[in-house]
Amino acid sequence: MWRVVDDAAHDSADESADALSSENALSSEKGLWGLFSPDADLSWQHEALCAQTDPEAFFPEKGGSTREAKKVCARCEVREQCLQWAIDHDERFGIWGGMSERERRRYKKARSQEQI
């Protein structure tokens, strides 16, 4: 089967690929999607036990059990760094550092009251 090639569309696709390549280069300079600065120490993530576990356990359905995720967190050596990252970035979903979003809010509120 023969295919008609539209040169303008082909050039446009090349430009899109170049733009995407440039965007990827920028995102690696700024950090992943602007979330992490390039100088941020995220080496703790390589040690996280959750990276070796089913991610669905850390993002249960509303009303679902958090027990399994918290068991993993309890054994994790980088639990404190994980929790601090979630608090610093106002992470609203999932289990981070052994705490649910509700528990992190309470923890953050208690810490801010202690500082007053």
mmCIF file of C-alpha atoms in Angstrom:
data_model
loop_
_atom_site.group_PDB
_atom_site.id
_atom_site.type_symbol
_atom_site.label_atom_id
_atom_site.label_comp_id
_atom_site.label_asym_id
_atom_site.label_seq_id
_atom_site.Cartn_x
_atom_site.Cartn_y
_atom_site.Cartn_z
ATOM 1 C CA MET A 1 0.000 0.000 0.000
ATOM 2 C CA TRP A 2 1.218 3.488 -0.875
ATOM 3 C CA ARG A 3 1.163 6.360 1.554
ATOM 4 C CA VAL A 4 1.048 10.046 0.700
ATOM 5 C CA VAL A 5 3.518 12.050 2.770
ATOM 6 C CA ASP A 6 2.675 15.649 3.529
ATOM 7 C CA ASP A 7 6.010 17.508 3.736
ATOM 8 C CA ALA A 8 4.519 20.270 5.904
ATOM 9 C CA ALA A 9 3.161 17.727 8.391
ATOM 10 C CA HIS A 10 6.490 15.885 8.338
ATOM 11 C CA ASP A 11 8.419 19.110 9.079
ATOM 12 C CA SER A 12 5.937 19.936 11.839
ATOM 13 C CA ALA A 13 6.514 16.507 13.412
ATOM 14 C CA ASP A 14 10.292 17.110 13.319
ATOM 15 C CA GLU A 15 9.823 20.494 15.010
ATOM 16 C CA SER A 16 7.619 18.873 17.666
ATOM 17 C CA ALA A 17 10.293 16.254 18.335
ATOM 18 C CA ASP A 18 12.937 18.982 18.621
ATOM 19 C CA ALA A 19 10.729 20.956 21.029
ATOM 20 C CA LEU A 20 10.157 17.847 23.131
ATOM 21 C CA SER A 21 13.890 17.162 23.207
ATOM 22 C CA SER A 22 14.533 20.749 24.330
ATOM 23 C CA GLU A 23 11.792 20.474 26.939
ATOM 24 C CA ASN A 24 13.349 17.265 28.300
ATOM 25 C CA ALA A 25 16.720 18.965 28.528
ATOM 26 C CA LEU A 26 15.153 21.869 30.410
ATOM 27 C CA SER A 27 13.279 19.573 32.763
ATOM 28 C CA SER A 28 16.503 17.783 33.668
ATOM 29 C CA GLU A 29 18.188 21.135 34.317
ATOM 30 C CA LYS A 30 15.326 22.363 36.527
ATOM 31 C CA GLY A 31 14.650 18.999 38.057
ATOM 32 C CA LEU A 32 11.873 16.562 37.336
ATOM 33 C CA TRP A 33 8.915 18.643 36.056
ATOM 34 C CA GLY A 34 10.044 21.477 38.285
ATOM 35 C CA LEU A 35 9.272 19.450 41.417
ATOM 36 C CA PHE A 36 12.838 18.919 42.500
ATOM 37 C CA SER A 37 15.640 21.377 42.273
ATOM 38 C CA PRO A 38 18.780 19.834 40.775
ATOM 39 C CA ASP A 39 20.650 20.345 44.026
ATOM 40 C CA ALA A 40 17.986 18.600 46.130
ATOM 41 C CA ASP A 41 19.312 15.460 47.784
ATOM 42 C CA LEU A 42 16.878 12.756 46.776
ATOM 43 C CA SER A 43 19.293 9.868 47.226
ATOM 44 C CA TRP A 44 17.086 8.644 50.054
ATOM 45 C CA GLN A 45 14.518 7.578 47.450
ATOM 46 C CA HIS A 46 16.861 4.838 46.231
ATOM 47 C CA GLU A 47 16.817 3.351 49.732
ATOM 48 C CA ALA A 48 13.030 3.530 50.138
ATOM 49 C CA LEU A 49 11.379 0.160 50.654
ATOM 50 C CA CYS A 50 8.218 1.383 48.927
ATOM 51 C CA ALA A 51 10.161 1.512 45.658
ATOM 52 C CA GLN A 52 10.414 -2.271 45.914
ATOM 53 C CA THR A 53 6.746 -2.774 46.825
ATOM 54 C CA ASP A 54 3.413 -2.606 45.046
ATOM 55 C CA PRO A 55 2.621 1.133 44.800
ATOM 56 C CA GLU A 56 -1.118 0.492 45.126
ATOM 57 C CA ALA A 57 -0.608 -0.313 48.808
ATOM 58 C CA PHE A 58 0.556 3.283 49.341
ATOM 59 C CA PHE A 59 -2.437 4.822 47.572
ATOM 60 C CA PRO A 60 -5.453 2.902 48.910
ATOM 61 C CA GLU A 61 -9.009 3.631 47.848
ATOM 62 C CA LYS A 62 -10.934 5.994 50.122
ATOM 63 C CA GLY A 63 -11.709 4.025 53.271
ATOM 64 C CA GLY A 64 -9.209 1.311 52.277
ATOM 65 C CA SER A 65 -6.662 -0.141 54.650
ATOM 66 C CA THR A 66 -3.310 1.556 55.125
ATOM 67 C CA ARG A 67 -1.990 -1.252 57.312
ATOM 68 C CA GLU A 68 0.274 -2.945 54.740
ATOM 69 C CA ALA A 69 1.863 0.321 53.597
ATOM 70 C CA LYS A 70 2.510 1.399 57.188
ATOM 71 C CA LYS A 71 4.163 -1.967 57.924
ATOM 72 C CA VAL A 72 6.574 -1.349 55.057
ATOM 73 C CA CYS A 73 7.229 2.211 56.275
ATOM 74 C CA ALA A 74 7.907 0.990 59.814
ATOM 75 C CA ARG A 75 10.863 -1.069 58.490
ATOM 76 C CA CYS A 76 12.150 1.627 56.134
ATOM 77 C CA GLU A 77 15.461 3.344 56.901
ATOM 78 C CA VAL A 78 14.495 6.570 55.115
ATOM 79 C CA ARG A 79 11.073 7.016 56.684
ATOM 80 C CA GLU A 80 11.941 10.406 58.213
ATOM 81 C CA GLN A 81 13.251 11.857 54.927
ATOM 82 C CA CYS A 82 10.142 10.585 53.151
ATOM 83 C CA LEU A 83 7.815 12.137 55.718
ATOM 84 C CA GLN A 84 9.695 15.431 55.608
ATOM 85 C CA TRP A 85 9.524 15.508 51.819
ATOM 86 C CA ALA A 86 5.751 14.899 51.888
ATOM 87 C CA ILE A 87 5.244 17.659 54.445
ATOM 88 C CA ASP A 88 7.506 20.130 52.641
ATOM 89 C CA HIS A 89 5.694 19.504 49.345
ATOM 90 C CA ASP A 90 2.183 19.389 50.825
ATOM 91 C CA GLU A 91 1.614 15.889 49.469
ATOM 92 C CA ARG A 92 -2.121 15.249 49.704
ATOM 93 C CA PHE A 93 -2.380 11.640 48.617
ATOM 94 C CA GLY A 94 -0.966 8.358 49.771
ATOM 95 C CA ILE A 95 1.100 7.057 52.639
ATOM 96 C CA TRP A 96 4.407 8.882 53.067
ATOM 97 C CA GLY A 97 6.793 8.256 55.936
ATOM 98 C CA GLY A 98 4.241 5.959 57.548
ATOM 99 C CA MET A 99 1.497 8.593 57.732
ATOM 100 C CA SER A 100 -1.697 9.185 55.822
ATOM 101 C CA GLU A 101 -2.617 12.625 54.535
ATOM 102 C CA ARG A 102 -4.824 13.226 57.584
ATOM 103 C CA GLU A 103 -2.055 12.140 59.955
ATOM 104 C CA ARG A 104 0.441 14.418 58.179
ATOM 105 C CA ARG A 105 -1.918 17.385 58.534
ATOM 106 C CA ARG A 106 -2.256 16.732 62.279
ATOM 107 C CA TYR A 107 1.499 16.284 62.636
ATOM 108 C CA LYS A 108 2.216 19.498 60.741
ATOM 109 C CA LYS A 109 -0.338 21.416 62.828
ATOM 110 C CA ALA A 110 1.091 20.071 66.102
ATOM 111 C CA ARG A 111 4.628 21.034 65.009
ATOM 112 C CA SER A 112 3.560 24.563 64.093
ATOM 113 C CA GLN A 113 1.813 24.980 67.482
ATOM 114 C CA GLU A 114 4.940 23.807 69.293
ATOM 115 C CA GLN A 115 6.969 26.524 67.569
ATOM 116 C CA ILE A 116 4.660 29.282 68.771
#
